[in-house]
Amino acid sequence: MTRIVKIEEKLFQNRYRVDVGRPHISILDESKCRSECPDHQCTVCCPAGCWIMEGNGQVTVISDGCLECGTCRIVCDSHRNVAWNYPRGGFGILFKFG
Amino acid sequence: MSEKFDVIVIGAGPSGNAAAYTLAQAGLSVLQIERGESPGSKNVQGAILYADALEKIIPDFREDAPLERHIIEQRMWVLDEDSFIGSHYRSDAFNQQPYNRYTIIRSQFDKWFSERVRKAGALLICETTVVQLLLDGQRVVGVMTDRQGGEIHADVVILADGVNSLLAKNAGFHPELKAGDVALAVKEIHFMPQEVIEQRFNVANEEGVVIEMMGKITQGMMGTGFLYTNRESVTIGVGCMLSDFKTQQMSPNELLEHMKAHPSIKPLLQGGEMKEYTAHLIPEGGFHAMPKLYGEGWMIVGDAGMFVNAVHREGSNLAMTSGRLAAETVIELKASGLDFNATHLSRYKSRLDESFVMKDLKKYKDMPDVFHTNPQFFNDYPELLSKAVRTMLTVDGVDKKTKEKEIRKSFRSRRSLFGLVGDTLKLWRAFE
């Protein structure tokens, strides 16, 4: 069996400057995730695990560990329910090596 | 800031730096805006630098650019669950100066490139995100940044803002990216002593190796894996079409973890210390998916314009070349006193058409479709090939003719004779 290194352990190695209280990604209409989206691909495809399916069936996003790739915005193509911007200048992921 | 510049370049990656450098060298007033803390801090690449494109911009770059190792050996592996079939190409010709390609660490390389841009006379402001383009009717006349009083004007704006290309999309110049036109790549960098790398990969000081991989590691998705040596680290990653991640409900992190555990790959990373995990989209849609590249007062360069040759894993060289050609177009128009309207900026497209950039993109224009609609190239063939070789190499008292028969049968039962012939034709047509 392969031991899967958890995403949190990996992100711990990265360098971030979090813009506290100003997330750069958000859900436009939370009820849409519950009622119109059957497969919640954002929760699987996000390489940083920022998207989580909560126990109550609601999808939530915490963008602190975001790698700013754009995946969540593009996989949500049939609902267009992701408000996606870059963080303010100087904030977000700061790659040490890239 | 209410100043007006000749040109604003958005982004300080390879395409933006190439454009800004070329423009500043020609004496134009250039403002370059970068949202990272410093150039490179937002940038990710499976970082092979092809010398030629940079040489055309900065001929003496080798003197002080931070380069890791020049590549003397290229390996291509086709993997199944527990084995690989590989071809290695190693040549002393790749060990003669001037070297053809290098591994680089982007945060260091981009910083170096940017210093050259500033020395050439461009003004760079970092930690500043451009939030939208300023339009006067159809015409781009400047940018709005997230700084106070953030309107800045210019005669022409070069969009080098990367794969997501939010600015052009929000201005309505092109639609949102499709999941089938981008690959999602994840990678890690593992540090280990220089001597370990050199022994493990059979190279001397400053020499490096690249391994490209396909087959089971992408778990049926269209994509490839890669591993390459830096001076004191090894980078490993895997990229697949985002549309495949989507339909297969695959976690990119788990995909990479399984790849790292492959018995042929694991020993290469042994003892390394993982220091960074990154992800990035690669615009692999090719020729048919390219957006409009210029308009009234604007041009798109680099990843934002989908300048990637997915077949040959080339991107940064196309990016730099597109940046240089956009800059040369501006310089030419300015010298002739011509307006930066769409008609005149179409000369940028003509320059691209004449260069290797568009010639190569056109040559492989059907490649993405072929692989999209024929997953057997990533699924069945790697496994069949590997089994065939194992059958032939296992000495077990079965005669070779029977073994050959068994192999032929395995191919036919998996793909049928028509399928096999059809696949050959499809590949041949796409590569022709």
PDB file of N, CA and C in Angstrom, chain A residues 2-7 9-11 13-17 39-41 44-48 67-71 73-78 80 84-98, chain B residues 35 37 41-45 105-107 127-129 146 161 164 166 169 176-179 184 186-189 191 242 245-246 249-254 256-258 261 274-281:
ATOM      1  N   THR A   2       0.491   2.157  -0.874  1.00  0.00           N
ATOM      2  CA  THR A   2       1.197   3.436  -0.917  1.00  0.00           C
ATOM      3  C   THR A   2       0.729   4.312   0.245  1.00  0.00           C
ATOM      4  N   ARG A   3       1.678   4.885   0.952  1.00  0.00           N
ATOM      5  CA  ARG A   3       1.272   5.856   1.965  1.00  0.00           C
ATOM      6  C   ARG A   3       1.108   7.206   1.256  1.00  0.00           C
ATOM      7  N   ILE A   4      -0.105   7.702   1.269  1.00  0.00           N
ATOM      8  CA  ILE A   4      -0.366   8.975   0.611  1.00  0.00           C
ATOM      9  C   ILE A   4       0.018  10.105   1.565  1.00  0.00           C
ATOM     10  N   VAL A   5       0.956  10.907   1.153  1.00  0.00           N
ATOM     11  CA  VAL A   5       1.294  12.078   1.964  1.00  0.00           C
ATOM     12  C   VAL A   5       0.143  13.055   1.837  1.00  0.00           C
ATOM     13  N   LYS A   6      -0.402  13.448   2.973  1.00  0.00           N
ATOM     14  CA  LYS A   6      -1.574  14.326   2.960  1.00  0.00           C
ATOM     15  C   LYS A   6      -1.211  15.700   2.411  1.00  0.00           C
ATOM     16  N   ILE A   7      -2.206  16.288   1.805  1.00  0.00           N
ATOM     17  CA  ILE A   7      -1.993  17.577   1.167  1.00  0.00           C
ATOM     18  C   ILE A   7      -1.572  18.646   2.189  1.00  0.00           C
ATOM     19  N   GLU A   9       0.253  18.286   4.801  1.00  0.00           N
ATOM     20  CA  GLU A   9       1.685  18.139   5.084  1.00  0.00           C
ATOM     21  C   GLU A   9       2.518  18.802   4.000  1.00  0.00           C
ATOM     22  N   LYS A  10       2.052  18.680   2.777  1.00  0.00           N
ATOM     23  CA  LYS A  10       2.804  19.254   1.661  1.00  0.00           C
ATOM     24  C   LYS A  10       2.722  20.776   1.672  1.00  0.00           C
ATOM     25  N   LEU A  11       1.515  21.282   1.871  1.00  0.00           N
ATOM     26  CA  LEU A  11       1.336  22.736   1.843  1.00  0.00           C
ATOM     27  C   LEU A  11       2.128  23.411   2.961  1.00  0.00           C
ATOM     28  N   GLN A  13       5.056  22.952   3.649  1.00  0.00           N
ATOM     29  CA  GLN A  13       6.388  23.291   3.123  1.00  0.00           C
ATOM     30  C   GLN A  13       6.371  24.598   2.327  1.00  0.00           C
ATOM     31  N   ASN A  14       5.188  25.003   1.894  1.00  0.00           N
ATOM     32  CA  ASN A  14       5.097  26.182   1.023  1.00  0.00           C
ATOM     33  C   ASN A  14       5.100  27.473   1.827  1.00  0.00           C
ATOM     34  N   ARG A  15       5.344  28.560   1.119  1.00  0.00           N
ATOM     35  CA  ARG A  15       5.372  29.871   1.760  1.00  0.00           C
ATOM     36  C   ARG A  15       4.156  30.670   1.289  1.00  0.00           C
ATOM     37  N   TYR A  16       3.422  31.231   2.236  1.00  0.00           N
ATOM     38  CA  TYR A  16       2.230  32.015   1.903  1.00  0.00           C
ATOM     39  C   TYR A  16       2.234  33.333   2.660  1.00  0.00           C
ATOM     40  N   ARG A  17       1.612  34.331   2.082  1.00  0.00           N
ATOM     41  CA  ARG A  17       1.255  35.511   2.865  1.00  0.00           C
ATOM     42  C   ARG A  17      -0.255  35.677   2.700  1.00  0.00           C
ATOM     43  N   ASP A  39     -21.807  16.262  -8.643  1.00  0.00           N
ATOM     44  CA  ASP A  39     -20.515  15.581  -8.434  1.00  0.00           C
ATOM     45  C   ASP A  39     -19.409  16.398  -7.766  1.00  0.00           C
ATOM     46  N   HIS A  40     -19.602  17.691  -7.576  1.00  0.00           N
ATOM     47  CA  HIS A  40     -18.652  18.499  -6.795  1.00  0.00           C
ATOM     48  C   HIS A  40     -17.199  18.236  -7.169  1.00  0.00           C
ATOM     49  N   GLN A  41     -16.900  18.409  -8.446  1.00  0.00           N
ATOM     50  CA  GLN A  41     -15.548  18.109  -8.909  1.00  0.00           C
ATOM     51  C   GLN A  41     -14.488  19.000  -8.282  1.00  0.00           C
ATOM     52  N   VAL A  44     -12.545  17.414  -5.583  1.00  0.00           N
ATOM     53  CA  VAL A  44     -11.608  16.358  -5.968  1.00  0.00           C
ATOM     54  C   VAL A  44     -10.415  16.933  -6.724  1.00  0.00           C
ATOM     55  N   CYS A  45     -10.671  17.847  -7.643  1.00  0.00           N
ATOM     56  CA  CYS A  45      -9.631  18.293  -8.576  1.00  0.00           C
ATOM     57  C   CYS A  45      -8.706  19.359  -8.002  1.00  0.00           C
ATOM     58  N   CYS A  46      -9.127  20.087  -7.002  1.00  0.00           N
ATOM     59  CA  CYS A  46      -8.264  21.152  -6.464  1.00  0.00           C
ATOM     60  C   CYS A  46      -6.963  20.527  -5.945  1.00  0.00           C
ATOM     61  N   PRO A  47      -5.818  20.898  -6.498  1.00  0.00           N
ATOM     62  CA  PRO A  47      -4.560  20.258  -6.083  1.00  0.00           C
ATOM     63  C   PRO A  47      -4.124  20.644  -4.676  1.00  0.00           C
ATOM     64  N   ALA A  48      -4.760  21.663  -4.094  1.00  0.00           N
ATOM     65  CA  ALA A  48      -4.381  22.080  -2.744  1.00  0.00           C
ATOM     66  C   ALA A  48      -5.446  21.702  -1.714  1.00  0.00           C
ATOM     67  N   LEU A  67      -2.956  27.440  -4.534  1.00  0.00           N
ATOM     68  CA  LEU A  67      -1.750  27.542  -5.359  1.00  0.00           C
ATOM     69  C   LEU A  67      -1.997  28.433  -6.579  1.00  0.00           C
ATOM     70  N   GLU A  68      -3.187  29.017  -6.639  1.00  0.00           N
ATOM     71  CA  GLU A  68      -3.558  30.000  -7.671  1.00  0.00           C
ATOM     72  C   GLU A  68      -3.476  29.423  -9.080  1.00  0.00           C
ATOM     73  N   CYS A  69      -3.893  28.152  -9.227  1.00  0.00           N
ATOM     74  CA  CYS A  69      -3.784  27.525 -10.545  1.00  0.00           C
ATOM     75  C   CYS A  69      -4.985  27.834 -11.432  1.00  0.00           C
ATOM     76  N   GLY A  70      -6.183  27.917 -10.859  1.00  0.00           N
ATOM     77  CA  GLY A  70      -7.369  28.207 -11.676  1.00  0.00           C
ATOM     78  C   GLY A  70      -8.270  27.003 -11.918  1.00  0.00           C
ATOM     79  N   THR A  71      -7.847  25.836 -11.415  1.00  0.00           N
ATOM     80  CA  THR A  71      -8.592  24.603 -11.653  1.00  0.00           C
ATOM     81  C   THR A  71     -10.060  24.695 -11.238  1.00  0.00           C
ATOM     82  N   ARG A  73     -12.118  27.111 -10.898  1.00  0.00           N
ATOM     83  CA  ARG A  73     -12.943  27.985 -11.743  1.00  0.00           C
ATOM     84  C   ARG A  73     -13.303  27.278 -13.051  1.00  0.00           C
ATOM     85  N   ILE A  74     -12.336  26.560 -13.600  1.00  0.00           N
ATOM     86  CA  ILE A  74     -12.550  25.946 -14.909  1.00  0.00           C
ATOM     87  C   ILE A  74     -13.379  24.661 -14.823  1.00  0.00           C
ATOM     88  N   VAL A  75     -13.196  23.869 -13.756  1.00  0.00           N
ATOM     89  CA  VAL A  75     -14.006  22.640 -13.659  1.00  0.00           C
ATOM     90  C   VAL A  75     -15.474  22.950 -13.357  1.00  0.00           C
ATOM     91  N   CYS A  76     -15.745  24.127 -12.854  1.00  0.00           N
ATOM     92  CA  CYS A  76     -17.135  24.505 -12.543  1.00  0.00           C
ATOM     93  C   CYS A  76     -17.798  25.076 -13.796  1.00  0.00           C
ATOM     94  N   ASP A  77     -17.528  24.471 -14.945  1.00  0.00           N
ATOM     95  CA  ASP A  77     -17.964  25.094 -16.202  1.00  0.00           C
ATOM     96  C   ASP A  77     -19.461  25.006 -16.445  1.00  0.00           C
ATOM     97  N   SER A  78     -20.127  23.997 -15.878  1.00  0.00           N
ATOM     98  CA  SER A  78     -21.562  23.943 -16.151  1.00  0.00           C
ATOM     99  C   SER A  78     -22.378  24.790 -15.177  1.00  0.00           C
ATOM    100  N   ARG A  80     -20.631  27.697 -13.383  1.00  0.00           N
ATOM    101  CA  ARG A  80     -20.002  29.028 -13.273  1.00  0.00           C
ATOM    102  C   ARG A  80     -20.309  29.673 -11.920  1.00  0.00           C
ATOM    103  N   TRP A  84     -13.553  34.045  -8.855  1.00  0.00           N
ATOM    104  CA  TRP A  84     -12.109  33.750  -8.800  1.00  0.00           C
ATOM    105  C   TRP A  84     -11.308  34.974  -9.208  1.00  0.00           C
ATOM    106  N   ASN A  85     -10.517  35.471  -8.303  1.00  0.00           N
ATOM    107  CA  ASN A  85      -9.606  36.578  -8.622  1.00  0.00           C
ATOM    108  C   ASN A  85      -8.228  36.238  -8.097  1.00  0.00           C
ATOM    109  N   TYR A  86      -7.232  36.953  -8.561  1.00  0.00           N
ATOM    110  CA  TYR A  86      -5.925  36.821  -7.933  1.00  0.00           C
ATOM    111  C   TYR A  86      -5.969  37.562  -6.602  1.00  0.00           C
ATOM    112  N   PRO A  87      -5.137  37.129  -5.648  1.00  0.00           N
ATOM    113  CA  PRO A  87      -5.056  37.871  -4.395  1.00  0.00           C
ATOM    114  C   PRO A  87      -4.517  39.279  -4.673  1.00  0.00           C
ATOM    115  N   ARG A  88      -4.685  40.170  -3.688  1.00  0.00           N
ATOM    116  CA  ARG A  88      -4.091  41.494  -3.823  1.00  0.00           C
ATOM    117  C   ARG A  88      -2.584  41.353  -4.008  1.00  0.00           C
ATOM    118  N   GLY A  89      -1.994  42.338  -4.658  1.00  0.00           N
ATOM    119  CA  GLY A  89      -0.559  42.290  -4.925  1.00  0.00           C
ATOM    120  C   GLY A  89       0.249  41.933  -3.691  1.00  0.00           C
ATOM    121  N   GLY A  90       1.179  40.989  -3.830  1.00  0.00           N
ATOM    122  CA  GLY A  90       2.052  40.616  -2.717  1.00  0.00           C
ATOM    123  C   GLY A  90       1.502  39.540  -1.807  1.00  0.00           C
ATOM    124  N   PHE A  91       0.192  39.236  -1.909  1.00  0.00           N
ATOM    125  CA  PHE A  91      -0.413  38.219  -1.051  1.00  0.00           C
ATOM    126  C   PHE A  91      -0.560  36.885  -1.796  1.00  0.00           C
ATOM    127  N   GLY A  92      -0.912  35.845  -1.021  1.00  0.00           N
ATOM    128  CA  GLY A  92      -1.136  34.533  -1.610  1.00  0.00           C
ATOM    129  C   GLY A  92       0.114  33.673  -1.568  1.00  0.00           C
ATOM    130  N   ILE A  93       0.174  32.714  -2.465  1.00  0.00           N
ATOM    131  CA  ILE A  93       1.332  31.820  -2.523  1.00  0.00           C
ATOM    132  C   ILE A  93       2.565  32.601  -2.963  1.00  0.00           C
ATOM    133  N   LEU A  94       3.700  32.308  -2.319  1.00  0.00           N
ATOM    134  CA  LEU A  94       4.973  32.909  -2.739  1.00  0.00           C
ATOM    135  C   LEU A  94       5.937  31.755  -2.967  1.00  0.00           C
ATOM    136  N   PHE A  95       6.063  31.350  -4.203  1.00  0.00           N
ATOM    137  CA  PHE A  95       6.883  30.165  -4.488  1.00  0.00           C
ATOM    138  C   PHE A  95       8.354  30.424  -4.162  1.00  0.00           C
ATOM    139  N   LYS A  96       8.942  29.477  -3.446  1.00  0.00           N
ATOM    140  CA  LYS A  96      10.355  29.578  -3.090  1.00  0.00           C
ATOM    141  C   LYS A  96      11.221  29.146  -4.273  1.00  0.00           C
ATOM    142  N   PHE A  97      10.696  28.157  -5.020  1.00  0.00           N
ATOM    143  CA  PHE A  97      11.461  27.609  -6.151  1.00  0.00           C
ATOM    144  C   PHE A  97      10.665  27.719  -7.460  1.00  0.00           C
ATOM    145  N   GLY A  98       9.399  27.333  -7.393  1.00  0.00           N
ATOM    146  CA  GLY A  98       8.519  27.502  -8.546  1.00  0.00           C
ATOM    147  C   GLY A  98       8.574  26.411  -9.545  1.00  0.00           C
TER     148      GLY A  98
ATOM    149  N   ARG B  35       2.388  40.927  -9.886  1.00  0.00           N
ATOM    150  CA  ARG B  35       1.600  40.819  -8.658  1.00  0.00           C
ATOM    151  C   ARG B  35       2.354  40.096  -7.545  1.00  0.00           C
ATOM    152  N   GLU B  37       5.542  39.062  -4.917  1.00  0.00           N
ATOM    153  CA  GLU B  37       6.438  39.810  -4.041  1.00  0.00           C
ATOM    154  C   GLU B  37       7.683  40.236  -4.817  1.00  0.00           C
ATOM    155  N   SER B  41       7.860  34.795  -8.026  1.00  0.00           N
ATOM    156  CA  SER B  41       7.225  34.226  -6.839  1.00  0.00           C
ATOM    157  C   SER B  41       5.821  33.685  -7.115  1.00  0.00           C
ATOM    158  N   LYS B  42       5.291  33.947  -8.312  1.00  0.00           N
ATOM    159  CA  LYS B  42       3.989  33.376  -8.674  1.00  0.00           C
ATOM    160  C   LYS B  42       4.132  32.366  -9.815  1.00  0.00           C
ATOM    161  N   ASN B  43       5.357  32.068 -10.199  1.00  0.00           N
ATOM    162  CA  ASN B  43       5.540  31.344 -11.460  1.00  0.00           C
ATOM    163  C   ASN B  43       6.008  29.914 -11.255  1.00  0.00           C
ATOM    164  N   VAL B  44       5.445  29.017 -12.055  1.00  0.00           N
ATOM    165  CA  VAL B  44       5.730  27.589 -11.936  1.00  0.00           C
ATOM    166  C   VAL B  44       5.967  27.013 -13.320  1.00  0.00           C
ATOM    167  N   GLN B  45       6.947  26.157 -13.426  1.00  0.00           N
ATOM    168  CA  GLN B  45       7.208  25.512 -14.723  1.00  0.00           C
ATOM    169  C   GLN B  45       7.907  24.187 -14.477  1.00  0.00           C
ATOM    170  N   ILE B 105      15.627  26.931 -11.875  1.00  0.00           N
ATOM    171  CA  ILE B 105      14.670  27.130 -10.783  1.00  0.00           C
ATOM    172  C   ILE B 105      14.046  28.484 -11.027  1.00  0.00           C
ATOM    173  N   ARG B 106      12.746  28.451 -11.297  1.00  0.00           N
ATOM    174  CA  ARG B 106      12.103  29.637 -11.848  1.00  0.00           C
ATOM    175  C   ARG B 106      12.170  30.867 -10.948  1.00  0.00           C
ATOM    176  N   SER B 107      12.044  30.686  -9.643  1.00  0.00           N
ATOM    177  CA  SER B 107      12.050  31.874  -8.783  1.00  0.00           C
ATOM    178  C   SER B 107      13.389  32.601  -8.926  1.00  0.00           C
ATOM    179  N   GLU B 127       4.242  43.441  -6.315  1.00  0.00           N
ATOM    180  CA  GLU B 127       3.168  43.414  -5.318  1.00  0.00           C
ATOM    181  C   GLU B 127       1.975  44.255  -5.760  1.00  0.00           C
ATOM    182  N   THR B 128       1.705  44.232  -7.040  1.00  0.00           N
ATOM    183  CA  THR B 128       0.618  45.025  -7.596  1.00  0.00           C
ATOM    184  C   THR B 128      -0.162  44.166  -8.589  1.00  0.00           C
ATOM    185  N   THR B 129      -1.437  43.981  -8.315  1.00  0.00           N
ATOM    186  CA  THR B 129      -2.269  43.179  -9.203  1.00  0.00           C
ATOM    187  C   THR B 129      -3.061  44.120 -10.109  1.00  0.00           C
ATOM    188  N   ASP B 146      -4.577  47.425  -8.145  1.00  0.00           N
ATOM    189  CA  ASP B 146      -5.184  47.398  -6.811  1.00  0.00           C
ATOM    190  C   ASP B 146      -4.492  48.372  -5.851  1.00  0.00           C
ATOM    191  N   ASP B 161      -0.023  37.909 -18.621  1.00  0.00           N
ATOM    192  CA  ASP B 161      -0.511  37.618 -17.269  1.00  0.00           C
ATOM    193  C   ASP B 161      -0.792  36.153 -17.018  1.00  0.00           C
ATOM    194  N   ASN B 164      -4.269  31.803 -16.937  1.00  0.00           N
ATOM    195  CA  ASN B 164      -5.675  32.105 -16.644  1.00  0.00           C
ATOM    196  C   ASN B 164      -6.210  33.294 -17.438  1.00  0.00           C
ATOM    197  N   LEU B 166      -7.051  36.301 -17.075  1.00  0.00           N
ATOM    198  CA  LEU B 166      -8.294  36.892 -16.552  1.00  0.00           C
ATOM    199  C   LEU B 166      -8.613  38.235 -17.193  1.00  0.00           C
ATOM    200  N   LYS B 169     -10.067  37.964 -20.651  1.00  0.00           N
ATOM    201  CA  LYS B 169     -11.374  37.320 -20.527  1.00  0.00           C
ATOM    202  C   LYS B 169     -12.407  38.311 -19.987  1.00  0.00           C
ATOM    203  N   GLU B 176     -13.958  31.950 -21.467  1.00  0.00           N
ATOM    204  CA  GLU B 176     -13.291  31.188 -20.410  1.00  0.00           C
ATOM    205  C   GLU B 176     -12.598  29.971 -21.009  1.00  0.00           C
ATOM    206  N   LEU B 177     -11.497  29.563 -20.386  1.00  0.00           N
ATOM    207  CA  LEU B 177     -10.774  28.362 -20.807  1.00  0.00           C
ATOM    208  C   LEU B 177     -11.669  27.134 -20.640  1.00  0.00           C
ATOM    209  N   LYS B 178     -11.483  26.158 -21.534  1.00  0.00           N
ATOM    210  CA  LYS B 178     -12.222  24.904 -21.392  1.00  0.00           C
ATOM    211  C   LYS B 178     -11.323  23.877 -20.706  1.00  0.00           C
ATOM    212  N   ALA B 179     -11.956  22.989 -19.933  1.00  0.00           N
ATOM    213  CA  ALA B 179     -11.180  21.974 -19.210  1.00  0.00           C
ATOM    214  C   ALA B 179     -10.407  21.070 -20.176  1.00  0.00           C
ATOM    215  N   LEU B 184      -3.573  20.081 -16.037  1.00  0.00           N
ATOM    216  CA  LEU B 184      -3.233  20.433 -14.661  1.00  0.00           C
ATOM    217  C   LEU B 184      -1.998  19.638 -14.271  1.00  0.00           C
ATOM    218  N   VAL B 186       1.027  18.938 -11.311  1.00  0.00           N
ATOM    219  CA  VAL B 186       1.477  19.124  -9.938  1.00  0.00           C
ATOM    220  C   VAL B 186       2.907  18.606  -9.851  1.00  0.00           C
ATOM    221  N   LYS B 187       3.704  19.242  -9.037  1.00  0.00           N
ATOM    222  CA  LYS B 187       5.081  18.758  -8.909  1.00  0.00           C
ATOM    223  C   LYS B 187       5.657  19.098  -7.556  1.00  0.00           C
ATOM    224  N   GLU B 188       6.768  18.413  -7.259  1.00  0.00           N
ATOM    225  CA  GLU B 188       7.467  18.624  -5.990  1.00  0.00           C
ATOM    226  C   GLU B 188       8.954  18.742  -6.267  1.00  0.00           C
ATOM    227  N   ILE B 189       9.622  19.427  -5.369  1.00  0.00           N
ATOM    228  CA  ILE B 189      11.078  19.506  -5.477  1.00  0.00           C
ATOM    229  C   ILE B 189      11.681  18.820  -4.249  1.00  0.00           C
ATOM    230  N   PHE B 191      15.168  17.875  -2.262  1.00  0.00           N
ATOM    231  CA  PHE B 191      16.581  18.221  -2.143  1.00  0.00           C
ATOM    232  C   PHE B 191      17.405  17.038  -1.660  1.00  0.00           C
ATOM    233  N   LEU B 242      -7.159  18.577 -17.744  1.00  0.00           N
ATOM    234  CA  LEU B 242      -8.088  18.872 -16.652  1.00  0.00           C
ATOM    235  C   LEU B 242      -9.436  18.194 -16.888  1.00  0.00           C
ATOM    236  N   PHE B 245      -9.133  14.767 -15.402  1.00  0.00           N
ATOM    237  CA  PHE B 245      -9.226  14.804 -13.936  1.00  0.00           C
ATOM    238  C   PHE B 245     -10.690  14.895 -13.530  1.00  0.00           C
ATOM    239  N   LYS B 246     -11.411  15.711 -14.293  1.00  0.00           N
ATOM    240  CA  LYS B 246     -12.806  15.971 -13.993  1.00  0.00           C
ATOM    241  C   LYS B 246     -13.669  14.725 -14.157  1.00  0.00           C
ATOM    242  N   GLN B 249     -12.684  11.926 -11.744  1.00  0.00           N
ATOM    243  CA  GLN B 249     -12.753  12.255 -10.321  1.00  0.00           C
ATOM    244  C   GLN B 249     -11.458  11.857  -9.625  1.00  0.00           C
ATOM    245  N   MET B 250     -10.364  12.387 -10.150  1.00  0.00           N
ATOM    246  CA  MET B 250      -9.042  11.999  -9.661  1.00  0.00           C
ATOM    247  C   MET B 250      -8.416  13.149  -8.877  1.00  0.00           C
ATOM    248  N   SER B 251      -7.859  12.834  -7.741  1.00  0.00           N
ATOM    249  CA  SER B 251      -7.153  13.856  -6.968  1.00  0.00           C
ATOM    250  C   SER B 251      -5.726  13.976  -7.484  1.00  0.00           C
ATOM    251  N   PRO B 252      -5.310  15.179  -7.886  1.00  0.00           N
ATOM    252  CA  PRO B 252      -3.960  15.351  -8.432  1.00  0.00           C
ATOM    253  C   PRO B 252      -2.876  14.950  -7.437  1.00  0.00           C
ATOM    254  N   ASN B 253      -3.107  15.225  -6.171  1.00  0.00           N
ATOM    255  CA  ASN B 253      -2.110  14.858  -5.163  1.00  0.00           C
ATOM    256  C   ASN B 253      -1.942  13.347  -5.076  1.00  0.00           C
ATOM    257  N   GLU B 254      -3.059  12.626  -5.100  1.00  0.00           N
ATOM    258  CA  GLU B 254      -2.967  11.163  -5.025  1.00  0.00           C
ATOM    259  C   GLU B 254      -2.293  10.590  -6.259  1.00  0.00           C
ATOM    260  N   LEU B 256       0.035  11.984  -8.013  1.00  0.00           N
ATOM    261  CA  LEU B 256       1.482  12.199  -7.848  1.00  0.00           C
ATOM    262  C   LEU B 256       2.057  11.239  -6.805  1.00  0.00           C
ATOM    263  N   GLU B 257       1.312  10.998  -5.732  1.00  0.00           N
ATOM    264  CA  GLU B 257       1.787  10.085  -4.690  1.00  0.00           C
ATOM    265  C   GLU B 257       1.961   8.668  -5.232  1.00  0.00           C
ATOM    266  N   HIS B 258       0.994   8.232  -6.049  1.00  0.00           N
ATOM    267  CA  HIS B 258       1.105   6.886  -6.629  1.00  0.00           C
ATOM    268  C   HIS B 258       2.290   6.806  -7.583  1.00  0.00           C
ATOM    269  N   ALA B 261       5.492   6.390  -5.843  1.00  0.00           N
ATOM    270  CA  ALA B 261       5.661   5.073  -5.218  1.00  0.00           C
ATOM    271  C   ALA B 261       5.995   3.985  -6.235  1.00  0.00           C
ATOM    272  N   MET B 274      11.501  16.870   0.652  1.00  0.00           N
ATOM    273  CA  MET B 274      10.559  17.648  -0.148  1.00  0.00           C
ATOM    274  C   MET B 274      10.432  19.059   0.425  1.00  0.00           C
ATOM    275  N   LYS B 275      10.656  20.045  -0.425  1.00  0.00           N
ATOM    276  CA  LYS B 275      10.678  21.428   0.086  1.00  0.00           C
ATOM    277  C   LYS B 275       9.580  22.323  -0.496  1.00  0.00           C
ATOM    278  N   GLU B 276       8.925  21.847  -1.564  1.00  0.00           N
ATOM    279  CA  GLU B 276       7.833  22.664  -2.101  1.00  0.00           C
ATOM    280  C   GLU B 276       6.935  21.812  -2.990  1.00  0.00           C
ATOM    281  N   TYR B 277       5.653  22.086  -2.896  1.00  0.00           N
ATOM    282  CA  TYR B 277       4.636  21.418  -3.710  1.00  0.00           C
ATOM    283  C   TYR B 277       3.928  22.497  -4.516  1.00  0.00           C
ATOM    284  N   THR B 278       3.874  22.332  -5.813  1.00  0.00           N
ATOM    285  CA  THR B 278       3.281  23.374  -6.657  1.00  0.00           C
ATOM    286  C   THR B 278       2.257  22.772  -7.619  1.00  0.00           C
ATOM    287  N   ALA B 279       1.400  23.620  -8.128  1.00  0.00           N
ATOM    288  CA  ALA B 279       0.440  23.202  -9.156  1.00  0.00           C
ATOM    289  C   ALA B 279       0.309  24.327 -10.165  1.00  0.00           C
ATOM    290  N   HIS B 280       0.006  23.956 -11.379  1.00  0.00           N
ATOM    291  CA  HIS B 280      -0.089  24.972 -12.424  1.00  0.00           C
ATOM    292  C   HIS B 280      -0.895  24.416 -13.593  1.00  0.00           C
ATOM    293  N   LEU B 281      -1.624  25.295 -14.255  1.00  0.00           N
ATOM    294  CA  LEU B 281      -2.302  24.876 -15.477  1.00  0.00           C
ATOM    295  C   LEU B 281      -1.395  25.154 -16.672  1.00  0.00           C
TER     296      LEU B 281
END
